[in-house]
Coordinates of C-alpha atoms and ligand atoms in Angstrom, one line a residue:
X12 CA 0.0 0.0 0.0
X13 CA 3.0 2.3 0.5
X14 CA 3.1 3.6 -3.1
X15 CA -0.6 4.5 -2.9
X16 CA 0.1 6.6 0.2
X17 CA 2.5 8.6 -1.7
X18 CA -0.2 9.2 -4.3
X19 CA -2.3 10.7 -1.6
X20 CA 0.3 12.5 0.3
X21 CA 1.8 14.9 -2.2
X22 CA 4.0 17.4 -0.5
X23 CA 2.2 20.7 -0.4
X24 CA 5.3 22.8 -0.9
X25 CA 6.5 20.8 -3.9
X26 CA 3.2 20.5 -5.5
X27 CA 3.4 16.9 -6.6
X28 CA 7.0 16.8 -7.7
X29 CA 7.7 15.0 -11.0
X30 CA 9.7 12.3 -9.3
X31 CA 6.5 11.2 -7.6
X32 CA 5.1 10.3 -11.0
X33 CA 6.3 6.7 -11.0
X34 CA 4.9 6.2 -7.5
X35 CA 1.5 7.6 -8.5
X36 CA 1.1 5.2 -11.4
X37 CA 2.4 2.3 -9.5
X38 CA -0.8 2.5 -7.4
X39 CA -2.7 1.1 -10.4
X40 CA -1.6 -2.6 -10.2
X41 CA -2.9 -2.7 -6.7
X42 CA -6.4 -2.8 -8.2
X43 CA -5.8 -6.4 -9.1
X44 CA -4.7 -7.4 -5.7
X45 CA -7.0 -10.3 -5.0
X46 CA -5.4 -11.0 -1.6
X47 CA -7.2 -7.9 -0.2
X48 CA -10.6 -9.1 -1.4
X49 CA -10.2 -12.5 0.3
X50 CA -9.4 -11.1 3.7
X51 CA -11.9 -10.4 6.4
X52 CA -11.3 -6.7 7.1
X53 CA -11.6 -5.2 10.6
X54 CA -13.6 -2.0 10.5
X55 CA -14.0 1.0 12.8
X56 CA -16.7 3.6 12.2
X57 CA -16.1 7.0 14.0
X58 CA -19.5 8.7 13.9
X59 CA -21.5 5.5 13.3
X60 CA -24.8 7.1 14.4
X61 CA -24.7 9.9 11.8
X62 CA -25.7 10.1 8.2
X63 CA -22.3 8.9 6.8
X64 CA -22.2 6.3 9.6
X65 CA -25.6 5.0 8.5
X66 CA -24.5 4.7 4.9
X67 CA -21.3 2.9 6.0
X68 CA -23.2 0.4 8.2
X69 CA -25.6 -0.3 5.4
X70 CA -22.6 -1.3 3.2
X71 CA -21.2 -3.5 5.9
X72 CA -24.6 -5.1 6.4
X73 CA -24.5 -6.1 2.7
X74 CA -21.5 -8.4 3.1
X75 CA -21.1 -9.4 6.8
X76 CA -18.7 -12.3 5.9
X77 CA -16.2 -9.8 4.6
X78 CA -16.1 -7.4 7.7
X79 CA -15.5 -7.7 11.4
X80 CA -16.4 -4.5 13.4
X81 CA -13.7 -3.4 15.8
X82 CA -15.2 -0.1 17.2
X83 CA -18.2 2.1 16.8
X84 CA -18.7 5.6 18.2
X85 CA -21.4 8.2 18.6
X86 CA -21.8 11.6 20.3
X87 CA -24.8 11.2 22.6
X88 CA -27.2 8.9 20.8
X89 CA -26.8 5.9 23.0
X90 CA -30.0 4.3 21.7
X91 CA -28.7 4.3 18.1
X92 CA -25.3 3.1 19.2
X93 CA -26.7 0.2 21.2
X94 CA -28.8 -0.8 18.2
X95 CA -25.8 -0.9 16.0
X96 CA -23.7 -2.7 18.6
X97 CA -26.3 -5.4 19.0
X98 CA -26.4 -5.9 15.2
X99 CA -22.7 -5.7 14.4
X100 CA -21.1 -7.0 17.7
X101 CA -18.1 -4.7 17.8
X102 CA -15.3 -5.2 20.3
X103 CA -15.6 -1.6 21.6
X104 CA -18.2 1.2 21.6
X105 CA -17.7 4.7 22.7
X106 CA -20.0 7.6 23.3
X107 CA -18.6 11.2 23.4
X108 CA -20.9 12.4 26.2
X109 CA -19.3 11.1 29.5
X110 CA -22.6 11.3 31.3
X111 CA -24.0 8.5 29.1
X112 CA -21.5 5.8 30.0
X113 CA -23.8 4.1 32.6
X114 CA -26.7 4.0 30.2
X115 CA -24.4 2.5 27.5
X116 CA -22.9 -0.2 29.8
X117 CA -26.3 -1.1 31.1
X118 CA -27.8 -1.5 27.7
X119 CA -24.9 -3.7 26.5
X120 CA -24.5 -5.7 29.8
X121 CA -23.8 -9.4 29.1
X122 CA -22.8 -8.8 25.5
X123 CA -19.0 -8.8 26.2
X124 CA -18.7 -5.5 24.3
X125 CA -16.3 -3.1 26.0
X126 CA -17.8 0.4 26.5
X127 CA -16.1 3.8 26.8
X128 CA -17.1 7.4 27.1
X129 CA -15.6 10.9 26.6
X130 CA -13.2 12.3 24.1
X131 CA -10.4 9.9 25.1
X132 CA -12.7 6.9 24.4
X133 CA -13.5 8.3 20.9
X134 CA -9.7 8.7 20.3
X135 CA -9.1 5.2 21.6
X136 CA -11.7 3.9 19.1
X137 CA -9.5 5.5 16.3
X138 CA -6.4 4.0 17.8
X139 CA -7.7 0.4 18.1
X140 CA -6.4 -2.0 15.5
X141 CA -8.8 -1.9 12.6
X142 CA -7.6 -2.2 9.0
X143 CA -10.1 0.4 7.7
X144 CA -11.5 3.4 9.5
X145 CA -14.4 5.6 8.5
X146 CA -13.8 9.1 9.9
X147 CA -17.3 10.5 9.9
X148 CA -17.5 12.6 13.1
X149 CA -18.9 16.0 12.3
X150 CA -16.7 19.0 12.8
X151 CA -13.2 19.6 14.1
X152 CA -14.0 17.2 17.0
X153 CA -13.1 14.5 14.5
X154 CA -9.5 15.6 14.2
X155 CA -7.9 13.7 17.1
X156 CA -9.7 10.4 16.5
X157 CA -8.9 10.5 12.8
X158 CA -5.2 11.3 13.6
X159 CA -5.2 8.3 16.0
X160 CA -6.1 6.1 13.1
X161 CA -3.7 7.8 10.7
X162 CA -0.8 7.5 13.2
X163 CA -1.0 3.8 13.3
X164 CA -1.0 3.5 9.5
X165 CA -4.6 2.5 9.0
X166 CA -6.5 3.0 5.8
X167 CA -8.8 5.9 6.6
X168 CA -11.8 6.8 4.6
X169 CA -12.1 10.5 5.3
X170 CA -15.6 12.0 5.3
X171 CA -14.9 14.5 8.0
X172 CA -13.6 17.4 5.9
X173 CA -13.5 19.8 8.8
X174 CA -10.7 18.0 10.4
X175 CA -8.6 18.2 7.3
X176 CA -9.5 21.9 6.8
X177 CA -8.5 22.5 10.4
X178 CA -5.2 20.5 10.2
X179 CA -4.4 20.5 6.5
X180 CA -0.9 21.8 7.0
X181 CA 0.2 18.5 8.6
X182 CA -2.6 15.9 8.3
X183 CA -1.5 14.4 5.0
X184 CA 2.1 14.6 6.1
X185 CA 1.4 12.6 9.2
X186 CA -0.5 10.1 7.1
X187 CA 2.5 9.6 4.8
X188 CA 4.9 9.4 7.7
X189 CA 2.9 6.6 9.3
X190 CA 2.3 4.8 6.0
X191 CA -1.5 5.4 6.4
X192 CA -3.7 5.5 3.3
X193 CA -6.2 8.4 3.2
X194 CA -9.1 7.7 0.9
X195 CA -11.5 10.5 0.2
X196 CA -15.1 9.6 1.0
X197 CA -16.5 13.0 0.2
X198 CA -18.3 12.5 -3.1
X199 CA -16.5 15.2 -5.0
X200 CA -13.0 14.2 -3.8
X201 CA -13.8 10.6 -4.3
X202 CA -14.7 11.5 -7.9
X203 CA -11.4 13.4 -8.3
X204 CA -9.5 10.4 -6.9
X205 CA -11.1 8.2 -9.5
X206 CA -10.5 10.6 -12.4
X207 CA -7.0 11.6 -11.4
X208 CA -5.6 8.2 -12.3
X209 CA -6.2 9.0 -16.0
X210 CA -3.1 11.1 -16.1
X211 CA -0.1 12.3 -14.1
X212 CA 0.7 15.5 -12.2
X213 CA 2.5 17.2 -15.1
X214 CA -0.5 16.7 -17.3
X215 CA -3.1 18.0 -14.9
X216 CA -4.5 21.4 -15.6
X217 CA -7.2 21.8 -13.0
X218 CA -9.8 19.9 -11.0
X219 CA -13.5 20.8 -10.9
X220 CA -15.7 20.0 -8.0
X221 CA -19.4 20.3 -8.6
X222 CA -22.0 21.9 -6.2
X223 CA -25.7 21.4 -6.3
X224 CA -26.1 25.1 -5.4
X225 CA -28.3 24.1 -2.4
X226 CA -31.8 25.2 -1.7
X227 CA -31.0 29.0 -2.3
X228 CA -29.3 28.6 -5.6
X229 CA -31.8 30.9 -7.4
X230 CA -32.8 33.1 -4.4
X231 CA -32.4 36.8 -4.3
X232 CA -29.8 38.1 -1.7
X233 CA -32.5 39.6 0.5
X234 CA -34.3 36.3 0.7
X235 CA -31.1 34.3 1.4
X236 CA -30.4 36.8 4.2
X237 CA -33.7 36.0 5.9
X238 CA -33.8 32.2 5.2
X239 CA -35.1 30.1 8.0
X240 CA -33.6 26.9 9.5
X241 CA -36.3 24.8 8.0
X242 CA -35.6 26.3 4.6
X243 CA -31.8 25.8 5.0
X244 CA -32.4 22.1 5.9
X245 CA -34.3 21.3 2.7
X246 CA -31.4 20.1 0.5
X247 CA -32.6 19.5 -3.1
X248 CA -30.6 16.3 -3.7
X249 CA -28.7 14.9 -0.7
X250 CA -29.9 13.6 2.6
X251 CA -27.1 14.5 5.1
X252 CA -26.5 15.6 8.7
X253 CA -27.7 19.0 9.9
X254 CA -24.3 20.8 9.9
X255 CA -23.3 19.9 6.3
X256 CA -26.9 20.6 5.1
X257 CA -26.7 24.1 6.4
X258 CA -23.1 24.4 5.0
X259 CA -24.5 23.3 1.6
X260 CA -27.2 26.0 1.7
X261 CA -24.5 28.7 2.4
X262 CA -22.1 27.1 0.0
X263 CA -19.6 27.0 2.9
X264 CA -19.5 23.3 2.3
X265 CA -18.1 23.9 -1.2
X266 CA -15.6 26.3 0.4
X267 CA -14.6 23.6 2.8
X268 CA -14.3 21.2 -0.1
X269 CA -12.0 23.5 -2.1
X270 CA -9.7 23.6 0.9
X271 CA -10.1 19.8 1.4
X272 CA -9.1 19.2 -2.3
X273 CA -6.1 21.5 -2.0
X274 CA -4.8 19.6 1.0
X275 CA -5.7 16.1 -0.2
X276 CA -4.2 16.4 -3.6
X277 CA -1.6 19.1 -3.0
X278 CA -3.2 21.5 -5.5
X279 CA -3.0 25.3 -5.5
X280 CA -6.2 27.3 -5.2
X281 CA -5.9 28.2 -8.9
X282 CA -6.0 24.6 -9.8
X283 CA -9.4 24.0 -8.2
X284 CA -12.7 25.3 -9.8
X285 CA -16.2 25.0 -8.5
X286 CA -19.1 24.4 -11.0
X287 CA -22.7 24.6 -10.0
X288 CA -24.6 21.5 -11.2
X289 CA -28.1 21.3 -9.8
X290 CA -28.7 17.6 -10.6
X291 CA -25.7 16.4 -8.5
X292 CA -24.9 13.6 -11.0
X293 CA -21.4 14.6 -12.1
X294 CA -19.4 14.9 -8.8
X295 CA -16.0 15.9 -10.0
X296 CA -13.8 16.3 -13.1
X297 CA -10.2 16.5 -13.9
X298 CA -8.9 18.5 -16.9
X299 CA -5.7 17.4 -18.5
X300 CA -3.3 19.2 -20.8
X301 CA -4.7 17.6 -24.0
X302 CA -8.1 19.2 -23.0
X303 CA -9.6 15.9 -22.1
X304 CA -11.9 16.3 -19.1
X305 CA -12.4 13.0 -17.1
X306 CA -15.5 13.0 -14.9
X307 CA -17.1 10.6 -12.4
X308 CA -20.9 10.3 -12.3
X309 CA -23.3 8.6 -10.0
X310 CA -26.6 9.1 -8.3
X311 CA -26.5 11.4 -5.3
X312 CA -26.0 8.5 -2.8
X313 CA -23.1 8.6 -0.4
X314 CA -23.0 4.8 -0.4
X315 CA -21.3 5.1 -3.9
X316 CA -18.2 6.9 -2.8
X317 CA -18.1 5.0 0.5
X318 CA -18.3 1.7 -1.4
X319 CA -15.4 2.9 -3.5
X320 CA -13.3 3.5 -0.3
X321 CA -14.4 0.2 1.2
X322 CA -13.6 -1.8 -1.8
X323 CA -10.4 0.1 -2.8
X324 CA -8.1 -1.0 -4.5
X325 CA -10.9 -3.2 -5.9
X326 CA -14.5 -2.5 -6.4
X327 CA -17.3 -4.1 -4.5
X328 CA -20.9 -4.6 -5.5
X329 CA -22.9 -1.5 -4.3
X330 CA -26.5 -1.4 -3.3
X331 CA -27.2 2.0 -4.9
X332 CA -29.6 2.5 -7.8
X333 CA -28.0 2.4 -11.3
X334 CA -27.7 5.6 -13.1
X335 CA -30.3 6.1 -15.7
X336 CA -29.2 9.2 -17.7
X337 CA -31.9 8.8 -20.3
X338 CA -34.4 9.2 -17.5
X339 CA -32.6 12.1 -16.0
X340 CA -32.4 13.7 -19.5
X341 CA -30.7 17.0 -18.8
X342 CA -27.6 17.9 -16.9
X343 CA -27.0 21.6 -16.5
X344 CA -24.0 23.6 -15.3
X345 CA -23.5 27.2 -14.2
X346 CA -20.8 29.4 -12.7
X347 CA -20.9 29.9 -8.9
X348 CA -22.0 33.2 -7.6
X349 CA -19.4 34.5 -5.2
X350 CA -21.5 37.6 -4.3
X351 CA -24.6 35.8 -3.1
X352 CA -22.5 33.0 -1.5
X353 CA -19.6 34.8 0.0
X354 CA -18.5 31.7 2.0
X355 CA -17.0 30.4 -1.2
X356 CA -14.9 33.6 -1.7
X357 CA -13.8 33.4 2.0
X358 CA -12.7 29.8 1.6
X359 CA -10.4 30.7 -1.4
X360 CA -9.0 33.7 0.5
X361 CA -8.3 31.5 3.6
X362 CA -6.5 29.0 1.5
X363 CA -4.4 31.6 -0.2
X364 CA -3.5 33.1 3.3
X365 CA -2.7 29.7 4.8
X366 CA -0.8 29.7 8.1
X367 CA -3.9 28.7 10.1
X368 CA -6.4 30.7 8.2
X369 CA -8.4 27.7 7.0
X370 CA -8.5 26.5 10.7
X371 CA -10.0 29.9 11.6
X372 CA -12.4 29.7 8.6
X373 CA -13.7 26.3 9.8
X374 CA -13.9 27.2 13.5
X375 CA -15.8 30.5 12.8
X376 CA -18.2 28.6 10.5
X377 CA -18.9 26.0 13.2
X378 CA -19.7 28.8 15.7
X379 CA -21.8 30.6 13.1
X380 CA -23.8 27.5 12.1
X381 CA -24.5 26.7 15.8
X382 CA -25.6 30.3 16.3
X383 CA -27.9 30.1 13.3
X384 CA -29.4 26.8 14.6
X385 CA -29.9 28.5 18.0
X386 CA -31.7 31.4 16.4
X387 CA -29.1 33.9 17.4
X388 CA -28.1 35.1 13.9
X389 CA -29.8 35.3 10.5
X390 CA -28.7 33.0 7.7
X391 CA -26.9 35.8 5.9
X392 CA -24.8 36.6 9.0
X393 CA -23.1 33.2 8.9
X394 CA -20.6 34.4 6.3
X395 CA -20.3 37.8 7.9
X396 CA -19.3 36.2 11.2
X397 CA -16.7 34.1 9.4
X398 CA -15.3 37.1 7.6
X399 CA -15.2 39.2 10.7
X400 CA -13.4 36.4 12.6
X401 CA -10.9 36.0 9.8
X402 CA -10.2 39.7 9.8
X403 CA -9.9 39.9 13.6
X404 CA -7.5 37.0 13.6
X405 CA -5.4 38.4 10.8
X406 CA -5.0 41.7 12.7
X407 CA -3.7 39.7 15.7
X408 CA -0.7 38.8 13.6
X409 CA -1.0 35.2 14.9
X410 CA -0.2 33.7 11.5
X411 CA 2.1 30.7 11.6
X412 CA 2.3 27.3 9.9
X413 CA 0.7 24.6 12.0
X414 CA 2.8 21.6 12.7
X415 CA 0.9 19.6 15.3
X416 CA -2.6 18.8 16.4
X417 CA -2.0 21.0 19.5
X418 CA -1.2 23.9 17.2
X419 CA -4.4 23.3 15.1
X420 CA -6.5 22.9 18.2
X421 CA -5.1 26.0 19.8
X422 CA -6.0 28.1 16.7
X423 CA -9.3 26.4 16.5
X424 CA -10.1 27.3 20.1
X425 CA -8.8 30.9 19.7
X426 CA -10.9 31.4 16.6
X427 CA -14.0 30.0 18.4
X428 CA -13.5 32.5 21.2
X429 CA -13.0 35.4 18.7
X430 CA -16.2 34.3 16.8
X431 CA -18.2 34.0 20.0
X432 CA -17.0 37.5 21.1
X433 CA -18.0 39.0 17.7
X434 CA -21.3 37.3 17.6
X435 CA -23.5 39.9 19.4
X436 CA -22.2 42.7 17.1
X437 CA -22.8 40.6 14.0
X438 CA -26.2 39.5 15.3
X439 CA -27.2 43.2 15.9
X440 CA -26.0 44.5 12.6
X441 CA -28.3 44.7 9.6
X442 CA -26.9 43.2 6.4
Ligands
NAD528 P1 -24.1 13.7 11.3 O1 -24.3 14.9 12.1 O2 -25.2 13.0 10.7 O3 -23.2 12.7 12.1 C1 -22.1 13.0 12.8 C2 -21.6 11.9 13.7 O4 -20.5 12.4 14.5 C3 -22.6 11.3 14.6 O5 -22.3 9.9 14.8 C4 -22.4 12.0 15.9 O6 -22.9 11.3 17.0 C5 -20.9 12.2 15.9 N1 -20.4 13.3 16.6 C6 -20.9 14.6 16.5 N2 -20.2 15.4 17.3 C7 -19.3 14.6 18.0 C8 -18.3 14.9 19.0 N3 -18.1 16.1 19.5 N4 -17.5 13.8 19.4 C9 -17.7 12.6 18.9 N5 -18.7 12.3 18.0 C10 -19.4 13.3 17.5 O7 -23.0 14.2 10.2 P2 -22.8 13.6 8.7 O8 -23.7 14.2 7.7 O9 -22.8 12.1 8.8 O10 -21.3 14.1 8.4 C11 -20.2 13.6 9.0 C12 -18.9 14.2 8.4 O11 -18.9 13.7 7.0 C13 -18.9 15.7 8.3 O12 -17.6 16.1 8.5 C14 -19.5 16.0 6.9 O13 -19.0 17.2 6.4 C15 -18.9 14.9 6.1 N6 -19.6 14.5 4.9 C16 -21.0 14.2 5.0 C17 -21.7 13.9 3.9 C18 -23.1 13.4 3.9 O14 -23.7 13.1 2.9 N7 -23.7 13.3 5.1 C19 -21.1 14.0 2.6 C20 -19.7 14.3 2.6 C21 -19.0 14.6 3.7
MG529 MG1 -19.2 16.7 -0.8

């Protein structure tokens, strides 16, 4: 697997140096490695009770003879976790809320399943010996458990983009050092992963990630400003967790994904384009120097990219509906509107600034989304709070490259404090 790790790592400073070319292409023969298919793989799902967790468990359910579950985690939904534990019989389950440990233990008494609670137990779940780990905790809280899996050289299917955005400066480097293999589970990045193998780094011109445009794609700015939580939660194509659904409505999600693509594939901001595609059928494309554009298509069903990560380097049989393009009929594309969706502009700016700016971008957005859910700010104020926090932080002169999880977490906490302090002013201000 080591050559494939190099493919994923890509030193950010060197921008996929030419000498890596041989390593990149040498990942291809791994696709015929039958030994991997025959093995029973041990699996851990971090964030098993969430939307991505649900899709992942559904795939495991489809081929129980191929997988053994090592650990499952959840935040506070003990009932959901217990239900999964009873079905999949993992060795370890952990709930993030320490107050729920007694309840978890009681519900699983007599099963022999070890129970843990609190942040350390979630990290322990990542550190336990599973071959394949789904990192699907929501938000920067997913960083430490994902790193625990990366540090022991696991294959990590990464859904949790916030943790990469928060720690992008060193996350992929740590993975390469440990011999871990990071597979993108986010649909757009998974599409790029699949399309990138059509050429090499020198031939790559740009990557394009698509965006549905969310529920407010055609709305006037004044209406977006006043959008309600119920309206923001009505995603036209995807069924997802609450945070990412709101991020999709503000297009912050696409901003996070631009940053994610940059760190995952060691691409500069100029090499990443966003294209609005309301049908969410084409997920990502790669343009090469001969002007070929290679795309990956599929129904908007997260089980498709997750199945690709689960099967990789082979392909497994997926349960998703087959794509019927004749039935869909029309695929449309439009340029993103950076004025109506300023989150996208802020993401590019943070990426260009670097030195912790993407960590601040993510932390301020998490605070802003929580404030919007709590009814403290209007929808339009989400981007304003993120922008104000970035400006406040830039004025502090606190810009430095991040080299450890502690660095990233310190900036994340600092940014959260700044965002919380700016919140009343932003909430009070008209747009
Ligand atoms: P979700 O809210 O449905 O689930 C999140 C999971 O994380 C749950 O199991 C929850 O219990 C757990 N969790 C939340 N906070 C936690 C904490 N502080 N400590 C420990 N566990 C905690 O979210 P989701 O939609 O499944 O998204 C998960 C991640 O995957 C996010 O980073 C999201 O951006 C990314 N992602 C999701 C989708 C999707 O279709 N849902 C697509 C691409 C990427
Ligand atoms: Mg996505």
